[in-house]
């Protein structure tokens, strides 16, 4: 049998080993805790540095373009003929096409998206909501090139059956299809905003004698207005940045017109056209790609800043 001293020494050894292991574990945890902020900062810095790199590239190439083309001619010109013998680089036709297509898309997606969100949030049962919302979001998973061919091969011929004067490529058809594509985004985000409104507000309004419809439009929607505005902003940004649908269905005519039955070109479609290989590197038309991209970037940035201000203002009020 082991003596008491041997047993005590064995226990002491076990205690020392446990203490050493605990110290090692604590040291590892301290190192890990110190490394986590560094890792998170590095990940955050990557996105910031990427943004800075993109803006720097756009600025340098845009400045090179404006050394060759006056900035006033670029932003006030209504003619865009980059491949002609006497090229002109007016960006207004592209801005016009972008705004019109996005406006048509929001005319479709806005009302349908909001009404869908109202139904899912206020009127649909839990079972119906669990069924319809995933089905609705399937639309967001369809590739945009599929939407583009759908607009060109189905929607445009259908419109021309009703209105024969509509051109084979026009801005109306892609605008409508973009609206369908944006519906899930607006509906889903708006429904989330409405669902987050406390039930006590609904119950209080109902207790005061309000109808279900009055509660929805006079209580729930104003309370969720900041989230609804955010969904509209994302929808508009999605429409402005859409490329494949307008490239396929709206054509490449650089018309400065407000006739939605005619072919127009958006800023994104122009970037696709120029980057397709027709413009040699270092040429004026090549640098125009970056000038248009910078215009699109600034346009979207200003819109998002304005929407953020409006969203914050409504959040403070409600």
GROMACS .gro file of N, CA, C and O in nm, residues 2-3 8 20 49 65-66 70 86 89 108 113 123 136-137 141 146 160 170 186 213 227 240-241 250 254 277 297 311:
model
  116
    2UNK      N    1   0.042   0.228  -0.072
    2UNK     CA    2   0.120   0.351  -0.079
    2UNK      C    3   0.111   0.426   0.052
    2UNK      O    4   0.009   0.424   0.120
    3UNK      N    5   0.219   0.489   0.087
    3UNK     CA    6   0.221   0.567   0.210
    3UNK      C    7   0.142   0.696   0.193
    3UNK      O    8   0.108   0.737   0.082
    8UNK      N    9  -0.010   1.210  -0.083
    8UNK     CA   10  -0.012   1.357  -0.080
    8UNK      C   11   0.067   1.415  -0.196
    8UNK      O   12   0.026   1.513  -0.259
   20UNK      N   13  -0.153   2.452  -1.387
   20UNK     CA   14  -0.079   2.483  -1.509
   20UNK      C   15  -0.172   2.484  -1.630
   20UNK      O   16  -0.161   2.571  -1.718
   49UNK      N   17  -1.135   4.964  -4.754
   49UNK     CA   18  -1.027   4.980  -4.852
   49UNK      C   19  -1.077   4.947  -4.993
   49UNK      O   20  -1.034   5.012  -5.091
   65UNK      N   21  -1.105   6.145  -6.850
   65UNK     CA   22  -1.209   6.167  -6.951
   65UNK      C   23  -1.241   6.316  -6.963
   65UNK      O   24  -1.255   6.369  -7.075
   66UNK      N   25  -1.253   6.385  -6.850
   66UNK     CA   26  -1.289   6.527  -6.855
   66UNK      C   27  -1.173   6.615  -6.903
   66UNK      O   28  -1.193   6.733  -6.931
   70UNK      N   29  -1.526   6.841  -7.230
   70UNK     CA   30  -1.566   6.939  -7.128
   70UNK      C   31  -1.677   6.884  -7.040
   70UNK      O   32  -1.771   6.820  -7.088
   86UNK      N   33  -1.746   6.210  -8.561
   86UNK     CA   34  -1.743   6.328  -8.474
   86UNK      C   35  -1.817   6.294  -8.344
   86UNK      O   36  -1.936   6.325  -8.329
   89UNK      N   37  -2.053   6.323  -7.641
   89UNK     CA   38  -2.066   6.248  -7.517
   89UNK      C   39  -2.159   6.321  -7.420
   89UNK      O   40  -2.118   6.363  -7.312
  108UNK      N   41  -4.492   4.990  -6.059
  108UNK     CA   42  -4.542   4.853  -6.049
  108UNK      C   43  -4.514   4.795  -5.911
  108UNK      O   44  -4.603   4.741  -5.844
  113UNK      N   45  -4.618   4.586  -5.385
  113UNK     CA   46  -4.536   4.544  -5.272
  113UNK      C   47  -4.596   4.585  -5.139
  113UNK      O   48  -4.601   4.505  -5.044
  123UNK      N   49  -5.356   4.078  -4.230
  123UNK     CA   50  -5.477   4.003  -4.263
  123UNK      C   51  -5.454   3.853  -4.277
  123UNK      O   52  -5.545   3.774  -4.253
  136UNK      N   53  -4.334   3.407  -5.255
  136UNK     CA   54  -4.309   3.540  -5.309
  136UNK      C   55  -4.160   3.566  -5.327
  136UNK      O   56  -4.118   3.624  -5.428
  137UNK      N   57  -4.081   3.520  -5.234
  137UNK     CA   58  -3.937   3.546  -5.240
  137UNK      C   59  -3.866   3.461  -5.345
  137UNK      O   60  -3.749   3.484  -5.372
  141UNK      N   61  -3.507   3.512  -5.650
  141UNK     CA   62  -3.400   3.419  -5.683
  141UNK      C   63  -3.387   3.389  -5.831
  141UNK      O   64  -3.295   3.317  -5.872
  146UNK      N   65  -3.284   3.592  -6.710
  146UNK     CA   66  -3.411   3.526  -6.741
  146UNK      C   67  -3.522   3.630  -6.749
  146UNK      O   68  -3.608   3.625  -6.839
  160UNK      N   69  -4.717   4.486  -7.773
  160UNK     CA   70  -4.733   4.525  -7.913
  160UNK      C   71  -4.864   4.473  -7.971
  160UNK      O   72  -4.915   4.529  -8.069
  170UNK      N   73  -3.802   4.865  -7.629
  170UNK     CA   74  -3.858   4.986  -7.570
  170UNK      C   75  -3.826   4.987  -7.421
  170UNK      O   76  -3.780   4.888  -7.365
  186UNK      N   77  -3.954   4.481  -5.174
  186UNK     CA   78  -4.037   4.580  -5.105
  186UNK      C   79  -4.136   4.511  -5.013
  186UNK      O   80  -4.156   4.552  -4.898
  213UNK      N   81  -5.907   4.827  -4.110
  213UNK     CA   82  -5.846   4.905  -4.218
  213UNK      C   83  -5.788   5.035  -4.164
  213UNK      O   84  -5.678   5.076  -4.204
  227UNK      N   85  -3.912   5.189  -4.203
  227UNK     CA   86  -3.877   5.064  -4.268
  227UNK      C   87  -3.933   5.054  -4.409
  227UNK      O   88  -3.868   4.999  -4.499
  240UNK      N   89  -3.218   5.104  -6.046
  240UNK     CA   90  -3.117   5.188  -6.111
  240UNK      C   91  -2.995   5.104  -6.151
  240UNK      O   92  -2.937   5.124  -6.257
  241UNK      N   93  -2.957   5.010  -6.065
  241UNK     CA   94  -2.839   4.930  -6.093
  241UNK      C   95  -2.864   4.807  -6.178
  241UNK      O   96  -2.769   4.735  -6.210
  250UNK      N   97  -3.437   4.679  -7.368
  250UNK     CA   98  -3.459   4.821  -7.399
  250UNK      C   99  -3.380   4.868  -7.521
  250UNK      O  100  -3.401   4.979  -7.569
  254UNK      N  101  -2.965   5.553  -7.813
  254UNK     CA  102  -2.937   5.655  -7.713
  254UNK      C  103  -3.026   5.776  -7.738
  254UNK      O  104  -2.980   5.887  -7.768
  277UNK      N  105  -1.591   4.534  -7.561
  277UNK     CA  106  -1.474   4.515  -7.646
  277UNK      C  107  -1.466   4.609  -7.764
  277UNK      O  108  -1.367   4.609  -7.838
  297UNK      N  109  -2.265   5.630  -5.969
  297UNK     CA  110  -2.225   5.618  -5.828
  297UNK      C  111  -2.271   5.739  -5.748
  297UNK      O  112  -2.331   5.725  -5.641
  311UNK      N  113  -3.580   5.883  -4.377
  311UNK     CA  114  -3.612   5.770  -4.290
  311UNK      C  115  -3.588   5.804  -4.143
  311UNK      O  116  -3.669   5.773  -4.056
   0.00000   0.00000   0.00000
